[in-house]
CSV table of C-alpha atoms in Angstrom, one decimal:
chain,number,residue,atom,x,y,z
A,16,MET,CA,16.0,162.9,66.4
A,17,ASN,CA,14.7,162.8,70.0
A,18,ALA,CA,12.1,160.2,69.1
A,19,LEU,CA,14.7,158.0,67.4
A,20,GLN,CA,17.0,158.2,70.5
A,21,ALA,CA,14.1,157.3,72.7
A,22,ALA,CA,13.1,154.3,70.5
A,23,PHE,CA,16.7,153.0,70.4
A,24,ALA,CA,17.0,153.4,74.2
A,25,GLU,CA,13.7,151.5,74.5
A,26,ASN,CA,15.1,148.6,72.5
A,27,ILE,CA,18.0,148.3,74.8
A,28,ALA,CA,16.0,148.8,78.0
A,29,GLN,CA,13.5,146.1,77.0
A,30,GLY,CA,16.3,143.7,76.3
A,31,ALA,CA,15.4,143.6,72.6
A,32,GLU,CA,18.9,145.0,71.9
A,33,ILE,CA,22.0,143.6,73.5
A,34,GLY,CA,24.3,145.8,71.3
A,35,GLY,CA,24.0,147.8,68.1
A,36,SER,CA,24.0,151.0,66.3
A,37,VAL,CA,21.8,153.2,64.1
A,38,SER,CA,23.0,155.9,61.7
A,39,VAL,CA,20.9,158.4,59.8
A,40,TRP,CA,22.3,160.7,57.1
A,41,ARG,CA,20.7,163.3,54.8
A,42,ALA,CA,22.3,165.0,51.7
A,43,GLY,CA,25.8,164.2,52.7
A,44,GLU,CA,25.5,165.2,56.4
A,45,CYS,CA,25.3,162.9,59.4
A,46,VAL,CA,22.0,163.6,61.2
A,47,CYS,CA,22.4,161.1,64.0
A,48,THR,CA,24.5,158.1,64.9
A,49,LEU,CA,23.6,156.2,68.0
A,50,CYS,CA,25.1,153.2,69.7
A,51,GLY,CA,24.5,151.2,72.8
A,52,GLY,CA,24.9,147.9,74.6
A,53,GLU,CA,27.9,145.6,74.1
A,54,SER,CA,29.8,144.5,71.0
A,55,ARG,CA,31.2,141.6,72.9
A,56,PRO,CA,30.7,140.6,76.6
A,57,GLY,CA,32.2,143.4,78.6
A,58,GLU,CA,33.0,145.7,75.6
A,59,ALA,CA,30.9,148.7,74.9
A,60,TRP,CA,29.5,149.3,71.3
A,61,ARG,CA,31.1,152.3,69.7
A,62,GLU,CA,30.1,154.4,66.7
A,63,ASP,CA,32.8,152.7,64.6
A,64,THR,CA,32.1,149.1,65.8
A,65,PRO,CA,31.8,146.9,62.7
A,66,VAL,CA,29.8,143.6,62.6
A,67,PRO,CA,28.9,141.1,59.9
A,68,ILE,CA,25.8,142.3,58.1
A,69,PHE,CA,24.9,139.2,56.0
A,70,SER,CA,22.6,140.0,53.1
A,71,ALA,CA,22.7,143.7,53.6
A,72,THR,CA,25.9,143.2,51.6
A,73,LYS,CA,23.9,142.4,48.5
A,74,ALA,CA,23.1,146.0,47.6
A,75,ALA,CA,26.8,147.0,47.7
A,76,ALA,CA,27.6,144.0,45.5
A,77,ALA,CA,24.9,144.9,43.0
A,78,ALA,CA,26.0,148.6,43.0
A,79,CYS,CA,29.5,147.4,42.0
A,80,LEU,CA,28.3,145.2,39.2
A,81,LEU,CA,26.0,148.0,37.9
A,82,GLN,CA,28.8,150.6,38.0
A,83,ALA,CA,31.1,148.2,36.1
A,84,LEU,CA,28.4,147.8,33.5
A,85,TYR,CA,28.1,151.6,33.2
A,86,ASP,CA,31.9,151.9,32.8
A,87,CYS,CA,31.7,149.4,29.9
A,88,CYS,CA,28.9,151.5,28.3
A,89,GLN,CA,26.4,148.7,29.1
A,90,SER,CA,23.2,148.6,31.1
A,91,PRO,CA,21.4,146.0,33.2
A,92,GLU,CA,19.5,145.0,30.1
A,93,LEU,CA,22.6,143.2,28.9
A,94,VAL,CA,21.8,139.5,28.3
A,95,VAL,CA,23.6,137.3,30.8
A,96,GLY,CA,24.6,134.8,28.0
A,97,ASP,CA,26.7,137.5,26.5
A,98,LEU,CA,29.0,137.4,29.5
A,99,TRP,CA,28.4,133.8,30.7
A,100,PRO,CA,27.3,131.6,27.7
A,101,LYS,CA,26.8,128.5,29.9
A,102,PHE,CA,24.5,130.2,32.3
A,103,PRO,CA,21.3,128.0,32.6
A,104,LEU,CA,19.0,130.9,31.5
A,105,PRO,CA,21.2,132.7,29.0
A,106,HIS,CA,18.5,134.9,27.6
A,107,CYS,CA,17.9,136.4,31.1
A,108,THR,CA,19.1,140.0,31.6
A,109,ILE,CA,21.3,141.1,34.4
A,110,ALA,CA,18.4,143.2,35.7
A,111,GLN,CA,16.4,140.0,36.0
A,112,VAL,CA,19.2,138.2,37.7
A,113,LEU,CA,19.7,141.0,40.2
A,114,SER,CA,16.0,141.0,40.9
A,115,HIS,CA,15.9,137.3,41.7
A,116,GLN,CA,14.0,136.2,38.6
A,117,ALA,CA,16.6,133.6,37.3
A,118,GLY,CA,15.1,130.6,39.1
A,119,LEU,CA,18.4,129.5,40.5
A,120,ALA,CA,17.8,130.0,44.2
A,121,ALA,CA,18.2,126.2,44.8
A,122,LEU,CA,21.0,124.4,43.0
A,123,ALA,CA,21.3,120.8,41.8
A,124,GLU,CA,23.6,120.1,44.8
A,125,PRO,CA,25.1,122.0,47.7
A,126,VAL,CA,28.4,123.7,46.9
A,127,PRO,CA,31.0,125.4,49.2
A,128,LEU,CA,30.9,129.2,49.3
A,129,ASN,CA,34.7,129.5,49.1
A,130,ASP,CA,35.1,127.6,45.8
A,131,LEU,CA,33.9,129.9,43.1
A,132,GLU,CA,34.8,127.6,40.2
A,133,GLN,CA,32.9,124.7,41.8
A,134,CYS,CA,30.0,127.1,42.3
A,135,ARG,CA,30.2,128.0,38.6
A,136,ALA,CA,30.1,124.3,37.6
A,137,VAL,CA,27.1,123.5,39.8
A,138,ILE,CA,25.2,126.6,38.7
A,139,GLU,CA,25.8,125.6,35.0
A,140,ARG,CA,24.3,122.2,35.5
A,141,SER,CA,21.3,123.3,37.6
A,142,VAL,CA,17.8,123.7,36.1
A,143,PRO,CA,16.0,127.0,36.8
A,144,LEU,CA,12.9,126.4,38.9
A,145,TRP,CA,11.2,129.5,37.3
A,146,GLN,CA,11.7,132.1,34.7
A,147,PRO,CA,10.9,135.8,34.4
A,148,PRO,CA,8.6,137.4,35.3
A,149,ARG,CA,8.2,135.0,38.3
A,150,HIS,CA,10.7,135.7,41.1
A,151,GLY,CA,12.0,134.2,44.3
A,152,TYR,CA,14.7,135.4,46.6
A,153,HIS,CA,18.2,133.9,46.0
A,154,PRO,CA,19.6,134.1,49.5
A,155,GLN,CA,22.9,132.2,48.9
A,156,THR,CA,23.4,131.8,45.1
A,157,PHE,CA,23.2,135.6,44.5
A,158,GLY,CA,26.8,135.7,45.7
A,159,PRO,CA,28.6,133.4,43.3
A,160,ILE,CA,26.3,134.5,40.4
A,161,VAL,CA,27.2,138.2,40.9
A,162,ASP,CA,30.9,137.3,41.5
A,163,ILE,CA,31.1,135.4,38.3
A,164,LEU,CA,29.4,138.1,36.2
A,165,MET,CA,31.8,140.7,37.7
A,166,LEU,CA,34.8,138.4,36.9
A,167,GLU,CA,33.6,138.0,33.3
A,168,LEU,CA,33.0,141.7,32.9
A,169,THR,CA,36.1,143.2,34.7
A,170,GLY,CA,38.5,140.4,35.5
A,171,GLN,CA,38.0,141.2,39.2
A,172,ARG,CA,35.8,139.7,41.9
A,173,VAL,CA,33.3,141.9,43.7
A,174,ALA,CA,35.4,142.1,46.9
A,175,ASP,CA,38.4,143.5,45.0
A,176,TYR,CA,36.4,145.9,43.0
A,177,TRP,CA,34.6,147.2,46.1
A,178,GLU,CA,37.9,147.6,48.0
A,179,ASN,CA,39.7,149.5,45.3
A,180,ARG,CA,36.8,151.5,43.7
A,181,VAL,CA,34.6,152.2,46.6
A,182,ARG,CA,35.8,151.5,50.1
A,183,LYS,CA,39.3,152.8,50.0
A,184,PRO,CA,38.5,156.1,48.1
A,185,LEU,CA,35.6,156.8,50.5
A,186,ALA,CA,37.4,155.5,53.6
A,187,LEU,CA,34.2,153.5,54.5
A,188,GLU,CA,33.8,151.5,57.6
A,189,PHE,CA,32.3,148.8,55.3
A,190,TYR,CA,34.4,145.9,54.2
A,191,VAL,CA,33.7,143.0,51.8
A,192,GLY,CA,36.8,140.9,52.4
A,193,HIS,CA,40.1,142.7,52.9
A,194,VAL,CA,39.4,143.4,56.6
A,195,PRO,CA,42.7,144.6,58.2
A,196,GLU,CA,43.9,142.2,60.8
A,197,PRO,CA,44.3,144.9,63.5
A,198,MET,CA,40.5,145.4,63.2
A,199,PHE,CA,39.6,141.8,64.1
A,200,ALA,CA,39.6,142.6,67.8
A,201,ARG,CA,36.9,145.4,67.3
A,202,ILE,CA,34.4,143.3,65.3
A,203,ALA,CA,31.3,142.7,67.3
A,204,HIS,CA,30.4,139.0,68.0
A,205,LEU,CA,27.0,137.9,66.8
A,206,GLN,CA,24.7,136.0,69.1
A,207,MET,CA,22.2,133.5,67.8
A,208,PRO,CA,18.6,134.5,67.8
A,209,ARG,CA,16.4,133.5,70.7
A,210,LEU,CA,14.1,130.9,69.4
A,211,ARG,CA,10.7,131.7,70.6
A,212,PRO,CA,8.6,128.9,72.2
A,213,ASN,CA,6.2,128.9,69.3
A,214,MET,CA,7.7,130.0,65.9
A,215,PRO,CA,5.1,131.5,63.6
A,216,ASP,CA,3.1,128.8,61.8
A,217,THR,CA,3.5,130.3,58.3
A,218,PRO,CA,4.1,128.6,55.0
A,219,PHE,CA,7.7,130.0,54.9
A,220,TYR,CA,8.7,128.7,58.4
A,221,ARG,CA,7.1,125.3,57.6
A,222,ALA,CA,9.1,125.1,54.4
A,223,PHE,CA,12.3,126.5,55.9
A,224,TYR,CA,12.5,123.5,58.3
A,225,ASP,CA,11.4,120.9,55.7
A,226,LYS,CA,14.6,119.5,54.2
A,227,SER,CA,12.7,118.3,51.1
A,228,SER,CA,11.4,121.8,50.2
A,229,THR,CA,12.8,124.3,47.6
A,230,VAL,CA,12.8,126.9,50.3
A,231,TYR,CA,15.2,124.8,52.5
A,232,ARG,CA,17.4,124.1,49.5
A,233,ALA,CA,17.5,127.8,48.6
A,234,PHE,CA,19.0,128.6,52.1
A,235,HIS,CA,21.4,125.7,52.0
A,236,SER,CA,22.6,125.5,48.3
A,237,VAL,CA,25.8,127.4,49.0
A,238,VAL,CA,27.3,126.2,52.3
A,239,GLY,CA,29.8,127.9,54.6
A,240,PHE,CA,29.6,130.3,57.5
A,241,ASP,CA,26.0,129.3,58.2
A,242,SER,CA,25.9,130.1,61.9
A,243,ALA,CA,26.7,133.0,64.2
A,244,ARG,CA,29.6,131.0,65.7
A,245,GLU,CA,31.1,130.6,62.2
A,246,MET,CA,30.5,134.2,61.4
A,247,ASN,CA,32.5,135.2,64.5
A,248,THR,CA,35.8,134.1,62.9
A,249,PRO,CA,38.4,135.9,60.7
A,250,ALA,CA,37.7,133.3,57.9
A,251,ALA,CA,34.1,134.6,57.6
A,252,TRP,CA,35.2,138.3,57.9
A,253,GLN,CA,37.6,137.7,55.0
A,254,CYS,CA,35.4,135.5,52.8
A,255,GLY,CA,34.3,138.4,50.6
A,256,SER,CA,31.0,136.8,49.7
A,257,PRO,CA,28.8,139.3,47.7
A,258,ALA,CA,25.8,137.7,49.2
A,259,LYS,CA,26.7,137.9,52.9
A,260,GLY,CA,30.3,138.7,53.5
A,261,GLY,CA,30.1,142.4,54.4
A,262,VAL,CA,31.4,143.7,57.7
A,263,ALA,CA,30.3,147.2,58.5
A,264,SER,CA,29.4,149.8,61.1
A,265,ALA,CA,26.0,151.5,60.9
A,266,ARG,CA,27.8,154.7,59.9
A,267,GLY,CA,29.7,152.9,57.1
A,268,LEU,CA,26.6,151.3,55.7
A,269,ALA,CA,24.6,154.6,55.8
A,270,GLN,CA,27.5,156.4,54.1
A,271,PHE,CA,27.5,153.8,51.3
A,272,TYR,CA,23.9,154.7,50.5
A,273,GLN,CA,24.9,158.4,50.6
A,274,ALA,CA,27.6,157.8,48.0
A,275,LEU,CA,25.1,155.8,46.0
A,276,LEU,CA,22.8,158.8,46.0
A,277,GLY,CA,25.7,160.9,44.7
A,278,TYR,CA,26.6,162.9,47.8
A,279,GLY,CA,30.2,163.6,48.4
A,280,CYS,CA,32.7,165.0,45.8
A,281,THR,CA,34.4,161.6,45.4
A,282,SER,CA,31.3,159.3,44.9
A,283,PRO,CA,32.4,156.5,42.6
A,284,PHE,CA,28.8,155.8,41.4
A,285,ALA,CA,27.2,157.2,38.3
A,286,ALA,CA,23.7,158.6,38.8
A,287,GLU,CA,22.4,155.8,36.6
A,288,VAL,CA,23.4,153.2,39.3
A,289,ALA,CA,21.0,154.7,41.9
A,290,GLU,CA,18.3,154.9,39.3
A,291,TRP,CA,18.6,151.3,38.3
A,292,MET,CA,18.6,150.3,42.0
A,293,SER,CA,15.5,152.3,42.8
A,294,HIS,CA,13.3,151.1,40.0
A,295,PRO,CA,11.3,148.0,40.8
A,296,GLN,CA,11.9,145.1,38.4
A,297,CYS,CA,9.4,142.6,39.8
A,298,SER,CA,6.6,142.5,42.4
A,299,GLY,CA,4.4,139.7,43.6
A,300,TYR,CA,4.4,136.4,45.4
A,301,ASP,CA,8.0,135.4,46.2
A,302,ALA,CA,8.7,131.7,45.4
A,303,THR,CA,11.3,131.6,48.2
A,304,LEU,CA,10.1,133.9,50.9
A,305,LEU,CA,6.4,132.8,50.3
A,306,GLN,CA,5.1,136.3,50.7
A,307,GLN,CA,4.7,139.5,48.7
A,308,THR,CA,8.1,141.1,47.8
A,309,SER,CA,9.4,143.5,45.3
A,310,PHE,CA,13.0,143.9,44.0
A,311,THR,CA,15.0,146.4,42.0
A,312,CYS,CA,18.3,145.7,40.4
A,313,GLY,CA,19.9,144.3,43.6
A,314,ALA,CA,17.8,145.9,46.3
A,315,MET,CA,14.5,145.4,48.1
A,316,CYS,CA,11.7,148.0,48.0
A,317,GLU,CA,8.9,146.2,49.8
A,318,PRO,CA,7.3,145.9,52.3
A,319,ALA,CA,6.5,149.5,52.0
A,320,GLU,CA,6.7,150.3,55.7
A,321,LEU,CA,10.4,149.5,55.6
A,322,PHE,CA,11.1,151.8,52.7
A,323,PRO,CA,9.4,155.1,53.4
A,324,GLY,CA,9.2,157.7,50.7
A,325,GLY,CA,9.9,155.3,47.9
A,326,GLY,CA,13.2,154.1,49.2
A,327,PHE,CA,15.3,151.0,48.3
A,328,GLY,CA,17.8,149.0,50.3
A,329,HIS,CA,18.5,145.6,51.7
A,330,ALA,CA,18.1,143.6,54.9
A,331,GLY,CA,20.4,141.0,56.4
A,332,ALA,CA,19.9,138.0,58.5
A,333,GLY,CA,19.3,138.8,62.2
A,334,GLY,CA,18.1,142.3,61.6
A,335,SER,CA,20.8,144.4,59.9
A,336,PHE,CA,19.3,146.8,57.5
A,337,GLY,CA,20.1,149.8,55.3
A,338,PHE,CA,18.2,151.9,52.8
A,339,ALA,CA,18.2,155.1,50.8
A,340,VAL,CA,15.4,157.5,49.7
A,341,PRO,CA,16.4,159.3,46.5
A,342,ALA,CA,13.7,161.9,46.8
A,343,THR,CA,14.9,163.2,50.2
A,344,GLY,CA,18.6,162.3,50.2
A,345,LEU,CA,18.0,160.2,53.3
A,346,SER,CA,19.9,157.1,54.2
A,347,PHE,CA,19.4,154.9,57.2
A,348,ALA,CA,21.5,152.0,58.6
A,349,TYR,CA,21.1,149.7,61.5
A,350,VAL,CA,23.4,146.9,62.7
A,351,MET,CA,23.3,144.7,65.7
A,352,ARG,CA,24.8,141.9,67.7
A,353,GLY,CA,21.7,139.9,68.9
A,354,MET,CA,20.1,138.2,65.9
A,355,GLU,CA,16.4,137.9,65.4
A,356,PRO,CA,14.8,135.0,63.5
A,357,GLY,CA,13.6,135.6,59.9
A,358,VAL,CA,14.7,137.4,56.8
A,359,ILE,CA,12.7,140.6,57.0
A,360,PRO,CA,13.6,143.1,59.8
A,361,GLY,CA,11.4,142.8,62.9
A,362,GLU,CA,10.2,144.8,65.8
A,363,ARG,CA,13.4,146.6,66.7
A,364,VAL,CA,13.9,148.1,63.2
A,365,ARG,CA,10.2,148.9,62.8
A,366,ARG,CA,10.2,150.8,66.1
A,367,LEU,CA,13.2,152.9,64.9
A,368,LEU,CA,11.6,153.6,61.6
A,369,ALA,CA,8.3,154.7,63.2
A,370,ALA,CA,10.3,157.1,65.3
A,371,LEU,CA,12.2,158.3,62.3
A,372,ALA,CA,9.0,159.2,60.6
């Protein structure tokens, strides 16, 4: 792990990293956990420092829904309309929903994140913009859709299921809601990304800043906790959003993927859950991200350089990232304070992955 340590130190020395942590595990054992920089001004980052991880939460939420399906003797091929008859694409399967094929990335109108019933009502009157096999990342609507499916299946929201079935039994440093108040003072404070003088002139960035575009609407259909300043508040840490509400240390995020792979005598996940999350459901041009992507049931598996060895995982806004490689038993997690622009992990993570190889 000397190369990984050197790459992490280089990120900090070059100013690319103002504070963060990386954790690598294999077959139930910690290989390396590194931390450096500051979690807040004047406070050193520790191995157990938690921080909001945005969309890196999505894989944990998907794993919960998939395990709940397994417990009910169902699979992700279950038709959504069987659980949610008023869903706008009732013949869509849960596998297609989790792989962003439902066409509901952009809703008929913006809706507040903290009002699940209003989210349900707006989703039900929205018109899907595409149908399977076409896909497009659902950055915000993934949260209420998965929450409602979990509620219909189990009577619990994702945050409660995660807390009781996964986090508590494993003592994970990975919260989705239910963050203990004494922990508030230890949560790292995010810093907005440094806007480069010339943002990349790509179709995605042009559409992202165009308020009339579907891409813009996809990132603003569910509103609430949309900035680093808002994410640095107890209200955000406790929101429990399955799309972006996770608060985790790198160690906790990596250990989640270890549990998903079945390591540890108390893993709450059936082997089928990892299988469903590692098998690609769609691949091609993404209608939201406007680039080539590939998704499994709730996880990313492309671009290939981010998922070595046939891995799967999920990125979060600003750079947070976690993945697992079933073939080798490896899991990797990275969390940080200083956010980068974009959805796909950038130079800092790629430098770490190159060193890991």
